[in-house]
Amino acid sequence: MGQRTVSLLAATLLAGSAFPQPLDDQDGETLDAAAAEARGFDYLFGRGVERDPAQAALWLEQAADAGLPHAAGALAELYARGQGVPADEARARELALTAARAGIASAQASLGVQYALAPANSSGERDFASALQWLSAAAEQDDPRALAVLGSLYRFGTGVRQSRETWLRLSTRAAELRFPPPAVDTALYLLTNDPTTSDVQRALHFLRGAASSSYAPGAYALGKVYLHGEHVERDTGLAAQWLTRASELEFPLGTAWLAELYDKGIGVTADPERAAALREQALAAMSVGDRNELAWELAVSPHADLRNGAWAVEVAEAATAERPAPVYLDTLAAAYAEAGRFEDAVRAQQRAVAALPSTVSAATRDSYAARVELYRSGGTYREAP
Amino acid sequence: MRRWVALLVLMPLAAPAEPIEPALLGGAPNPETRLAEIGADLRSSFDAALARYDAEIAAQPHRVRARIARCRFIESFLLEYEYASFADELYEREPQCYDDVAAQFPHHPEVLLSQLERTYDDEERLATGEKLLPSFDERAWTPGQRARLYTLLANASERLDTERRQRERTAEYARRALAHDVRADVRLVLAHYYQETGDPAAALEALTSPFDGHDPEDNWYLVMKMGYLAQLGARDALLAVYSELASRSTYYDHTQTAAALRTVGEAELAARELAADNFGIYGTSDEKERFLLALESGTAEEALAAYEAWRDAGYGEDPLGINRFALFVAHPGLPWRARDALGLLGALGTLAALALLWCVPLGLIHYRGLANRQRGAPQPTGDALGLRHAWLGLSAFTLASVASLYAVGPIDLFADETVPWLVVADEIQLAKMTVAQSLLGAVLLAFVAQALRRHFPQWWSTDWSIARCTLVAAGVALAFRVPMFAIMLLGADLSRSLPLDNGIWQVLADVDDLYGIAATLWIIAVAAPVGEEFLFRGLLLRAALKHVSFPLANAVQALLFAAIHFDLAAAPYLFGCGLAFGWLARSSGGLLAPMIAHAIFNLVAGLVVLS
């Protein structure tokens, strides 16, 4: 299946722990630090009182000032989110540092992520040493966000020596701790690399976990696994079910494929009107990258019932109109070929070859060129099953 | 003279480059000195290792796990080098190290987990760990830390659990651990739970999960796992574990491994395991396994030789001769030995002892009746039945129970600290034993009824009409099963929540699987109601009424009725049923009503639990 690149760093940041929502009131009581901390958490979690981040912040501030690190960690989150207190990045970082130094994993992970994503300084350098230090400290306490972000740094060689093995180890551990973004990432990697039975079992477990926790890419990936029947028995009913879930979670590619299922009656009762509405909804929400991915699969899928030349052309033309990059032109050519428009296919593929940068590998250039000849001879391109 | 001068000049030139070992000069090497040198080396190695920890911690002082690892290093060093010259110093430094970390990181999850891991009393571990659960959110426990706490709780609870309610707690902690960390080391605990509660599919899933977080090189664990897989009949999964174990190590329990392999039909591999050196630490279990293996897949001579080898360990290995009888059934032509008669004597002795045991309550009734008579109390009414007739019936029932032990092939009886003899039989054997007991009991009680026809001529007759018997009996039975309906209406899983004779229902579920619904219905709706009512509300109650008042006679029969079910948790409930059935027998003037009540009582539970 086409592997979707998930922006892991952003996703993991967004998926960080959330604190409860606000309410009112305060009293003028004075408590010792430990009692103030307890009172602060009571307001924060609504234990015996109504949830009130402002009151929580007040008491936690008192406890944090007295050096209680858990209070500092919770208060840092409130400052970072502007809940109960005005958002204050500097204060949030100062408090997070206090908590992180006291060994609190969530604070260490937050600091690590901040360092990893912070813009470069005036000399163009970023503080990866601090990022690694805090992320490692949190990761060894099994903080899934830290594990995932640290894994990403190793995967892309950002601030560390690139290591796919280290990424896989860290990402797998984060997935085992049921953190959806690395779970999907790890599952897709496991499924696309000559998987053993155990790999497939683990991958499906990760995908089901991510999909069940309302993580849209998880539902989409699981739907596609069942739709393609790769390493599992093809089950179009389950595919439709999970793609519906992805669509409900506003994942445009999920909506697009659901439209295709309704159009052809695959796994659902055919409903052209619903298919048209879903297509419109998907096209409006899809990024150019999404369009390219969709068009490519509609054009070259090894499953005949999943190919749709006409729609592939429509989607690919929209993508190339926005960004006429070689990879998108390559998709457009494949779409023309699938639609039987071989002359257009040859022209689009020639444009793609011409637009290839000189740095591209010979193998890629050869494959692009080979497709020119393929289309010229009236052939269509197919991805291996 | 010039020679001497030349010699003196040459001597320094010929001096050896290395000092000569004292031993070469005739001096003996001093062991204490050598040991002191080794001790000094050990100390400097220890100090160097500790210094590395200190340097790492100085570089990253916020790494709590590194600090705890430093303390664990000291602890592990002491385990490895218990007699090091500086061990006493380390025994003081180790707790100090942990205390320092706790003081520096108060309430930190890693510190609390580490303290809990070093709490070796399971009761205390559970109590302390459960107090930590509410602090998850405010102390910012990571999912991994939460899972580790639940894992500790599940395993501590598993080691404590005997009661059903606590098993649920164990399983709940295990499930929560997995909800946070799919690799939590609780799979064996869960498999055990599912197996006990009759969910083999879930047990198998737990055992074959690709996320088993236990140390893959823990041989004890792998052998345990094979045992569970064998009970589930999961041959392929078992062989996969066996292949991994056998290819990596030889130091594991070969007897248990052989037993697991034999259970899934791998006789050759089982024999190979039994031939391996088992380090002489597993008693006679090797011989027993060899016998079972030979009986199942060897020749008659091999089976006899294996039995004799096992029996050589002593009379206690086969005290009732059950296994010799199984050998006789499999190979009738084999010669007997004089000592085999001891098994027969053991069986007769056990039967006699159990029959005499019935004399205790019957004797008490008898003497209570005598005392009443002497006090001039009015003579209770009764028919021609005497306590000796009741004893005959109870003994026939006992004979059926003992004889059923011989109907299911080889089983193991062994002495335990808590019970004199423990029967080790698999589920199929228990199911067969139950069917055999019901059939033998029916036949023997039929003989008793025939023998006592003069004294108890119309035991089936009743003063009530059949319709009345049925209506009142149904009312009584349902009154006792109303709690079950209430649970069912609340949507609970009855098979898991009923505290009623669960072991018996598990066996009946196996009877259902093995012989079908007709056999199950025979036991629950015919054999048990007719046999037990004839015995307890027929013979015993009527005989007792010749000696004591109805309330006392009824209480005694109900007590014995509860006792023969061997379920302490359900005993009060069964005692209540026994009283109600006794009342029914007396009110209706016969056994039809209690038999119907008993059958409905059993059927309701049977239909719900077995469906």
PDB file of C-alpha atoms in Angstrom, chain A residues 1-2 224 227-228 230 234 257 260 264 293-309 312 334 338 380-385:
ATOM      1  CA  MET A   1       0.000   0.000   0.000  1.00  0.00           C
ATOM      2  CA  GLY A   2       1.054   3.581  -0.488  1.00  0.00           C
ATOM      3  CA  LYS A 224      -6.577   0.187   3.567  1.00  0.00           C
ATOM      4  CA  LEU A 227      -9.151  -3.206   1.422  1.00  0.00           C
ATOM      5  CA  HIS A 228      -5.917  -4.457  -0.119  1.00  0.00           C
ATOM      6  CA  GLU A 230      -2.194  -7.557   2.186  1.00  0.00           C
ATOM      7  CA  ARG A 234      -9.311  -9.164   2.200  1.00  0.00           C
ATOM      8  CA  TRP A 257     -11.646   6.051  -0.597  1.00  0.00           C
ATOM      9  CA  GLU A 260     -14.840   5.112  -4.192  1.00  0.00           C
ATOM     10  CA  LYS A 264     -18.584   0.843  -6.855  1.00  0.00           C
ATOM     11  CA  GLU A 293      -1.287   9.705  -3.375  1.00  0.00           C
ATOM     12  CA  LEU A 294      -4.939   9.099  -4.220  1.00  0.00           C
ATOM     13  CA  ALA A 295      -4.493   9.592  -7.960  1.00  0.00           C
ATOM     14  CA  TRP A 296      -1.464   7.301  -8.073  1.00  0.00           C
ATOM     15  CA  GLU A 297      -3.315   4.438  -6.438  1.00  0.00           C
ATOM     16  CA  LEU A 298      -6.451   4.986  -8.538  1.00  0.00           C
ATOM     17  CA  ALA A 299      -4.223   4.710 -11.591  1.00  0.00           C
ATOM     18  CA  VAL A 300      -1.795   1.902 -10.793  1.00  0.00           C
ATOM     19  CA  SER A 301      -3.418  -0.260  -8.074  1.00  0.00           C
ATOM     20  CA  PRO A 302      -2.899  -3.990  -8.682  1.00  0.00           C
ATOM     21  CA  HIS A 303      -6.561  -4.452  -7.635  1.00  0.00           C
ATOM     22  CA  ALA A 304      -8.727  -3.870 -10.710  1.00  0.00           C
ATOM     23  CA  ASP A 305     -11.751  -2.891  -8.628  1.00  0.00           C
ATOM     24  CA  LEU A 306      -9.797  -0.105  -6.962  1.00  0.00           C
ATOM     25  CA  ARG A 307      -8.641   1.551 -10.220  1.00  0.00           C
ATOM     26  CA  ASN A 308     -10.572   4.486 -11.599  1.00  0.00           C
ATOM     27  CA  GLY A 309      -8.850   6.181 -14.543  1.00  0.00           C
ATOM     28  CA  ALA A 312      -7.431   9.608 -11.208  1.00  0.00           C
ATOM     29  CA  ALA A 334      -0.173   6.979 -15.158  1.00  0.00           C
ATOM     30  CA  GLU A 338      -5.316   4.090 -17.061  1.00  0.00           C
ATOM     31  CA  THR A 380      -0.496   0.804 -18.376  1.00  0.00           C
ATOM     32  CA  TYR A 381       1.678   0.876 -15.282  1.00  0.00           C
ATOM     33  CA  ARG A 382       0.822  -1.405 -12.352  1.00  0.00           C
ATOM     34  CA  GLU A 383       2.225  -1.516  -8.869  1.00  0.00           C
ATOM     35  CA  ALA A 384       3.240  -4.928  -7.643  1.00  0.00           C
ATOM     36  CA  PRO A 385       0.596  -6.540  -5.391  1.00  0.00           C
TER      37      PRO A 385
END
